[in-house]
PDB file of C-alpha atoms in Angstrom:
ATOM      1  CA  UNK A 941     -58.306  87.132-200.705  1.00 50.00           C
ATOM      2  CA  UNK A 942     -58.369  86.056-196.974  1.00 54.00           C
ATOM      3  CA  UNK A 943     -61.297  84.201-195.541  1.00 58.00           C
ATOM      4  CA  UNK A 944     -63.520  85.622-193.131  1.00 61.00           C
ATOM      5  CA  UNK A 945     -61.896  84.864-189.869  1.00 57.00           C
ATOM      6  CA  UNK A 946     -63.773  84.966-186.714  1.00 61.00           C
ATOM      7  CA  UNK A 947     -62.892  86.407-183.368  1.00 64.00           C
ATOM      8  CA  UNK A 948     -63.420  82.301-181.800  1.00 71.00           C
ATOM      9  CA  UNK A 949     -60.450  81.433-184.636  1.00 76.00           C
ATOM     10  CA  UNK A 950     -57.057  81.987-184.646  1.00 77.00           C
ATOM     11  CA  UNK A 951     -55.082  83.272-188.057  1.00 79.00           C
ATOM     12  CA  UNK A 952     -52.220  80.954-187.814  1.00 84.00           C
ATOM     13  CA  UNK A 953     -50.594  82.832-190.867  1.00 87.00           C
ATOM     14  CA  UNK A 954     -50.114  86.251-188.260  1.00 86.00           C
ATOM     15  CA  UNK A 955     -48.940  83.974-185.473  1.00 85.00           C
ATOM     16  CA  UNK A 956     -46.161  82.100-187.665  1.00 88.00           C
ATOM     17  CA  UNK A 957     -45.515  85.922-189.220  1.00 90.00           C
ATOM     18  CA  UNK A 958     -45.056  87.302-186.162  1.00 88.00           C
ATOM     19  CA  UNK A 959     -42.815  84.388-185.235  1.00 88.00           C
ATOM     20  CA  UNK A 960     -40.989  84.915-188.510  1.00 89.00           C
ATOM     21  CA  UNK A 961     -40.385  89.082-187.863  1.00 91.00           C
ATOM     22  CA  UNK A 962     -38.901  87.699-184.440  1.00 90.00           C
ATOM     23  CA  UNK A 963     -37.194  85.570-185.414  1.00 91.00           C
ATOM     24  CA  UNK A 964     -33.307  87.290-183.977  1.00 93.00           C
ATOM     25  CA  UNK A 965     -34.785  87.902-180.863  1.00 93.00           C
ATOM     26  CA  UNK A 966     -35.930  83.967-180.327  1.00 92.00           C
ATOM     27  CA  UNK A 967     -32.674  83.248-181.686  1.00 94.00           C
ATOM     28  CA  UNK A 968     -30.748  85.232-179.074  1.00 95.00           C
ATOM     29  CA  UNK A 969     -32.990  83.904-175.786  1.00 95.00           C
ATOM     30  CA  UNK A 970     -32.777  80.485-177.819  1.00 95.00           C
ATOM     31  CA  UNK A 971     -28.582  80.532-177.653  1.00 96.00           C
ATOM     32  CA  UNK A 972     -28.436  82.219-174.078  1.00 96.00           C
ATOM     33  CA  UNK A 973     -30.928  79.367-172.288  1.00 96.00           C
ATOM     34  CA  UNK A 974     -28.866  76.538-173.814  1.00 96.00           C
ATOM     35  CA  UNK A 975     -25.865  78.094-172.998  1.00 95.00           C
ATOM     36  CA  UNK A 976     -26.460  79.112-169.504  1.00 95.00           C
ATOM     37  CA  UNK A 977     -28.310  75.566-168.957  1.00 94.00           C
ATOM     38  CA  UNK A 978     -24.865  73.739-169.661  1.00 92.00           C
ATOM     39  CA  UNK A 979     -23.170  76.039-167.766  1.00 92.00           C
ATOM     40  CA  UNK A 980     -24.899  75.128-164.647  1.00 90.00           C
ATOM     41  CA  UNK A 981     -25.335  71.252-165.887  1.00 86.00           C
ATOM     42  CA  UNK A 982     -21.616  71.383-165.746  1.00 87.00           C
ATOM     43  CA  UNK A 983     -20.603  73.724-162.950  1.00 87.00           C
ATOM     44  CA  UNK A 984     -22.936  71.798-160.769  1.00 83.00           C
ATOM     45  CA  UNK A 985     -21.588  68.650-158.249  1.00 82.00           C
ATOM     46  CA  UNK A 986     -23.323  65.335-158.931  1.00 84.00           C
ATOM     47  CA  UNK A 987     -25.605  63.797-156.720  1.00 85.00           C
ATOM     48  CA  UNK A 988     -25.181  59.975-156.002  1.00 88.00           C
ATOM     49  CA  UNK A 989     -28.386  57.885-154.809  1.00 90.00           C
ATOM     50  CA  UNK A 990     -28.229  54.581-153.737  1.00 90.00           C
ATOM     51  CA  UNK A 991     -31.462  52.328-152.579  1.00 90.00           C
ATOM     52  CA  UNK A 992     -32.282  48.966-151.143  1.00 89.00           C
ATOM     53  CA  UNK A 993     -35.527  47.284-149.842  1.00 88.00           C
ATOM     54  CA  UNK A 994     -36.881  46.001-146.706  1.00 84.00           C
ATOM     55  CA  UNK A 995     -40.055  43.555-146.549  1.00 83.00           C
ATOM     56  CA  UNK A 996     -41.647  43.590-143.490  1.00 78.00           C
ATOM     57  CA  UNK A 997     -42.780  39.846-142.106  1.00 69.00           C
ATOM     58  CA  UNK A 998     -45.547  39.822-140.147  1.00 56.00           C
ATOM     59  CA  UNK A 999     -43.839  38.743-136.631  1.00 48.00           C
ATOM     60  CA  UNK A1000     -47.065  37.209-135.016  1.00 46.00           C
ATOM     61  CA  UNK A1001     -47.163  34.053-133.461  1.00 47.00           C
ATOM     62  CA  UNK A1002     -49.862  31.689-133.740  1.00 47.00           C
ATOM     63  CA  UNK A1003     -51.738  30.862-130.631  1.00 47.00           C
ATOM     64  CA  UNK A1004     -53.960  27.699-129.534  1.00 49.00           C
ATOM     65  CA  UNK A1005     -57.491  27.957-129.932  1.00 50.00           C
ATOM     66  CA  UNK A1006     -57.842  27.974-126.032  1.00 48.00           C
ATOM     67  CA  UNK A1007     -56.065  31.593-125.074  1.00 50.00           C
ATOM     68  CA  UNK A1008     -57.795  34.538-125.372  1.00 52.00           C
ATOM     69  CA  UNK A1009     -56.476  36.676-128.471  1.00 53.00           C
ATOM     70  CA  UNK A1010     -56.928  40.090-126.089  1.00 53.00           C
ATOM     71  CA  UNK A1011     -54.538  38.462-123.393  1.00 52.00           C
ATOM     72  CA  UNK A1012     -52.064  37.860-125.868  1.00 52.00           C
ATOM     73  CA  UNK A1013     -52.251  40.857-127.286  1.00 54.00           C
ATOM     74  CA  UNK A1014     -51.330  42.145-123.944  1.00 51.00           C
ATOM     75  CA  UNK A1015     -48.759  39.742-123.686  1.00 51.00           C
ATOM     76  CA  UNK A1016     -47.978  41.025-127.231  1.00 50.00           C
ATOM     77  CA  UNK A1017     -47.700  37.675-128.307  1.00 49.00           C
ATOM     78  CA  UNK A1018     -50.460  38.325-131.282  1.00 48.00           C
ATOM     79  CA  UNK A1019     -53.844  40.236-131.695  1.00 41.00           C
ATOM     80  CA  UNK A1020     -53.313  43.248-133.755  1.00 39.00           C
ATOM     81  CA  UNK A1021     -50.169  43.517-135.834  1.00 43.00           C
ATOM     82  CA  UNK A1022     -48.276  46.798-135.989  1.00 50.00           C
ATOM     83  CA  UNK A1023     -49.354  49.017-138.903  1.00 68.00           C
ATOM     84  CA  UNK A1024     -46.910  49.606-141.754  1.00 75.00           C
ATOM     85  CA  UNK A1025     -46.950  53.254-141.272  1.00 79.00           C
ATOM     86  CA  UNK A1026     -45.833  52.468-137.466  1.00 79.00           C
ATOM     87  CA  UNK A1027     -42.571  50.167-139.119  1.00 78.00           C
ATOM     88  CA  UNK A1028     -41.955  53.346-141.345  1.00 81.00           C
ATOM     89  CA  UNK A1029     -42.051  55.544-138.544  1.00 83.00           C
ATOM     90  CA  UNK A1030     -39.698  53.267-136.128  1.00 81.00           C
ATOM     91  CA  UNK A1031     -36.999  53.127-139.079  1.00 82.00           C
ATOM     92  CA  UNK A1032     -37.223  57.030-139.251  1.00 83.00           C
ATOM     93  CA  UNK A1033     -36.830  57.623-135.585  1.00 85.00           C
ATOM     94  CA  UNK A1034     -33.742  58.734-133.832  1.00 85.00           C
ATOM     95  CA  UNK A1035     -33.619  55.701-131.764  1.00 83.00           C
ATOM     96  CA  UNK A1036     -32.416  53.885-135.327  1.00 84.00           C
ATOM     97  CA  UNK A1037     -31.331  56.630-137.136  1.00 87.00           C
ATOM     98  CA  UNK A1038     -28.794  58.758-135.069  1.00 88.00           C
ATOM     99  CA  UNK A1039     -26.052  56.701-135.702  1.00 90.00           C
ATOM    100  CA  UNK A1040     -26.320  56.816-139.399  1.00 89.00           C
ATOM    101  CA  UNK A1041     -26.268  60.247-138.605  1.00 89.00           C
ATOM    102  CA  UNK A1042     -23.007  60.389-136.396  1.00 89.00           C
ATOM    103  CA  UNK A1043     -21.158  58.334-138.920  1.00 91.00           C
ATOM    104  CA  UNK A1044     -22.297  60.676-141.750  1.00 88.00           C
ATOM    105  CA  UNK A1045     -21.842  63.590-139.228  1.00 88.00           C
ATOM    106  CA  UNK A1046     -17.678  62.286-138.360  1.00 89.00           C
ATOM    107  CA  UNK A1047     -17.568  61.359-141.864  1.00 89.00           C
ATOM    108  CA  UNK A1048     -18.091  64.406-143.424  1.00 86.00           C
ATOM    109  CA  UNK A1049     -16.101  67.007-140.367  1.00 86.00           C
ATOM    110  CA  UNK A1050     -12.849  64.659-141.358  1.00 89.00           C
ATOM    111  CA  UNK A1051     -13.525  65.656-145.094  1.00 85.00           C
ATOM    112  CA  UNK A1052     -14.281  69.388-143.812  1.00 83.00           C
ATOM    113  CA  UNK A1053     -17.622  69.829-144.282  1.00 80.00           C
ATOM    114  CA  UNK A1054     -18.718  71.108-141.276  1.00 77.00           C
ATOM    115  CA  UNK A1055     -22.554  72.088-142.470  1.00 77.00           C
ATOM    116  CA  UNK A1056     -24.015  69.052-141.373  1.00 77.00           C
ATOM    117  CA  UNK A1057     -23.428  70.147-137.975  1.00 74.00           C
ATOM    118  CA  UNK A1058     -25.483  73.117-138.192  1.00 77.00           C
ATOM    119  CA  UNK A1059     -28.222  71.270-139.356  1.00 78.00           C
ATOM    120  CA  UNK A1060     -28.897  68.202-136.675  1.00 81.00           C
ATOM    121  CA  UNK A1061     -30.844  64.974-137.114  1.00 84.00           C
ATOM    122  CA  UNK A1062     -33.989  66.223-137.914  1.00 84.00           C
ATOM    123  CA  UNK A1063     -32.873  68.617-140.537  1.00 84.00           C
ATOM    124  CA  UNK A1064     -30.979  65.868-141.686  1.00 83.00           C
ATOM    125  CA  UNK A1065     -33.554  63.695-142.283  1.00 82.00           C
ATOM    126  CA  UNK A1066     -36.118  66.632-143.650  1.00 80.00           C
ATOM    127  CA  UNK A1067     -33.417  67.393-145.923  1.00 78.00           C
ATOM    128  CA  UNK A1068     -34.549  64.344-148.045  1.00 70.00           C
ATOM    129  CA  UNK A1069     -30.971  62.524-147.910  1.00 82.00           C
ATOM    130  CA  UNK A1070     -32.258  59.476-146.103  1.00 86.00           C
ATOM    131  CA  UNK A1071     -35.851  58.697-148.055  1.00 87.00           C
ATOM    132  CA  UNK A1072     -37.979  55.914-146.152  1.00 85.00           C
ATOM    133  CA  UNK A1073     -41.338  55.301-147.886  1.00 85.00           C
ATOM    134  CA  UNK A1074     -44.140  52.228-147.936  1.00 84.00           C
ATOM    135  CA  UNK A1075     -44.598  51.039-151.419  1.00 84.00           C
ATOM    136  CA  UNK A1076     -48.355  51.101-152.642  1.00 84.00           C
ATOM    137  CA  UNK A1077     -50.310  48.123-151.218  1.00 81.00           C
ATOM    138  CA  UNK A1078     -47.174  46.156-150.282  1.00 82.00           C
ATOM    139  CA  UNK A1079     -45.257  45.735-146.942  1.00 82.00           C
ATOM    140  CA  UNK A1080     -42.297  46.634-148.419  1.00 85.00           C
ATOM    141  CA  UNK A1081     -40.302  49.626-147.722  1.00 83.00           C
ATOM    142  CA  UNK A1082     -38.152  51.605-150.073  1.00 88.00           C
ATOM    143  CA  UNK A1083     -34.841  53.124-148.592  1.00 88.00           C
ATOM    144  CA  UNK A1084     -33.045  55.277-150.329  1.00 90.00           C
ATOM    145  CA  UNK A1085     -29.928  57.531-149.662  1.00 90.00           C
ATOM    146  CA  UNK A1086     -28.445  60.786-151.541  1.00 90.00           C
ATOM    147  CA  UNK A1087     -25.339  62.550-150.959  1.00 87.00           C
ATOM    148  CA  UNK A1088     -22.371  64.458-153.193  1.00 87.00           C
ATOM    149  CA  UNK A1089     -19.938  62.230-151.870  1.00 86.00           C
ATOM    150  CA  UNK A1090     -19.933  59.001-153.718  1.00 87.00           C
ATOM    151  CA  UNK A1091     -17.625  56.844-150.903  1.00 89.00           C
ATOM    152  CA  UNK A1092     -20.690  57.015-148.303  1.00 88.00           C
ATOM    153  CA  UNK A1093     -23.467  55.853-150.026  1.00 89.00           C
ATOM    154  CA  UNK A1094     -22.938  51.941-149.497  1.00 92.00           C
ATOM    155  CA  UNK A1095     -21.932  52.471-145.467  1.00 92.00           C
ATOM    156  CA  UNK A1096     -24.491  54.597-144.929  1.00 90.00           C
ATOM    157  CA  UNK A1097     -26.827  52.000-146.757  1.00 90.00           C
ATOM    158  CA  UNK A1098     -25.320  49.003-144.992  1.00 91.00           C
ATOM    159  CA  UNK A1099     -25.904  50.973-141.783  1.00 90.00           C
ATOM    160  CA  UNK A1100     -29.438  51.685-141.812  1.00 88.00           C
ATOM    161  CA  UNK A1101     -30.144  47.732-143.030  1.00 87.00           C
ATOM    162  CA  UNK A1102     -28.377  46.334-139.856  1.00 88.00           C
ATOM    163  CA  UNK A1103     -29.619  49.204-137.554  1.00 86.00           C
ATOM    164  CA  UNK A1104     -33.488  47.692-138.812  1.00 83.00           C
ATOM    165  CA  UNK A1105     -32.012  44.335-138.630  1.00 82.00           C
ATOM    166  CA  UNK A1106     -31.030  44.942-134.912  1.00 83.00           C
ATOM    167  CA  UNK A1107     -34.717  46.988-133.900  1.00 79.00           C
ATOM    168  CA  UNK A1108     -36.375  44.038-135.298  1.00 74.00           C
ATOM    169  CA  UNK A1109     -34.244  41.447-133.503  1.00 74.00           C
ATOM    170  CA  UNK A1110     -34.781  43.014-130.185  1.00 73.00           C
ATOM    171  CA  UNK A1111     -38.329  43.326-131.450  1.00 71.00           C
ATOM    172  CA  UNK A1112     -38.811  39.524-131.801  1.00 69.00           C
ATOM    173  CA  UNK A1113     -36.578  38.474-128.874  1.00 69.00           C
ATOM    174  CA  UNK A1114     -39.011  40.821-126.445  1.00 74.00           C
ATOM    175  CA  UNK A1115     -41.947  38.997-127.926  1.00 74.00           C
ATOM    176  CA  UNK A1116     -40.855  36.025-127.465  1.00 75.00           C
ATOM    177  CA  UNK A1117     -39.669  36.447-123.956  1.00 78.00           C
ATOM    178  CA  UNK A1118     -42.960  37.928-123.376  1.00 79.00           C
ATOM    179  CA  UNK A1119     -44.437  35.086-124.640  1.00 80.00           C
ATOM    180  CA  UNK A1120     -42.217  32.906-122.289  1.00 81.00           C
ATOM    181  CA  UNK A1121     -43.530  34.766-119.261  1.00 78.00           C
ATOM    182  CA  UNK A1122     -47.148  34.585-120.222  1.00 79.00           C
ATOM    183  CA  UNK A1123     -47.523  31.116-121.079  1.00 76.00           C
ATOM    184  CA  UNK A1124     -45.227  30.433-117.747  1.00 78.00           C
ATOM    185  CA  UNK A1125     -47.839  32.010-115.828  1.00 79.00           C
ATOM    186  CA  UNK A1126     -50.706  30.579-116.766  1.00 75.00           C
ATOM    187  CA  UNK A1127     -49.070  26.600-115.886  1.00 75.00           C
ATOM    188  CA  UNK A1128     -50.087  27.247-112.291  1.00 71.00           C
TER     189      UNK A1128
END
């Protein structure tokens, strides 16, 4: 004697039956999955990340109480501070990056791997193997870098740290010869 079953319940007893009469046919897509899954878990080249992380100082300097903060802003000796996402967007650019990219570019033709020159810098960088990104409500950056071949992962790392290292060197030194030229200028 079954209970009255609804058409809002479900009769587990058919679905485990039905399970149960199937069972050679599970079995089968069961043994096939696992099998092609190692397959391609083993056929397949590893991928080798490395990371590192950049903290971005606020590079302002602190004025006197008797200079107006918009002519030193002008100066660019203070005022507003560049926005994270502007930092983010410097390290991405060309103007820092391309070199990374030449190495990685002469790197890989001597190995013969010649499809990074189809692709260019921009592809390059799309192709998520250089990942820049602004971690939550911090000014620190996250930089990471994936490629097949193992032996470029720490150069191309070091690379991108002192290609920031120089932008933000030049960065400072222009400020501060900014702030030279200002602050010689109003002496007279």
């Amino acid at each position: 004697n079954l209970p009255n079953i609804t058409d809002e319940e479900i009769d587990l007893r058919k679905f485990f039956y039905s399970l149960f009469r199937n069972k050679n046919l599970i079995l089968k897509f069961s043994i096939s999955g696992f099998l092609l899954g190692c397959l391609i878990a083993f056929s397949s080249k590893k991928v080798w990340e490395g990371e590192f992380q950049i903290v971005i100082e606020s590079n302002q300097i602190e004025l006197p109480g008797n200079i107006n903060s918009d002519l030193a802003e002008l100066a660019g000796l203070g005022g507003k501070k560049d926005t994270l996402k502007t930092e983010v967007g410097i390290l991405k650019s060309p103007s820092v990056l391309m070199k990374v990219y030449q190495f990685v570019k002469n790197e890989k033709i001597k190995k013969g791997d010649n499809s990074i020159e189809k692709k260019g810098f921009r592809k390059w960088m799309e192709s998520e193997k250089v990942k820049i990104n602004l971690v939550k409500k911090t000014s620190i950056l996250d930089v990471s870098y994936r490629d097949k071949d193992k032996e470029l992962i720490l150069p191309v790392l070091e690379m991108i740290s002192s290609r920031y290292q120089e932008y933000s060197g030049k960065k400072r030194n222009r400020n501060l010869e900014l702030a030279i030229n200002y602050f010689e200028d109003q002496i007279p």
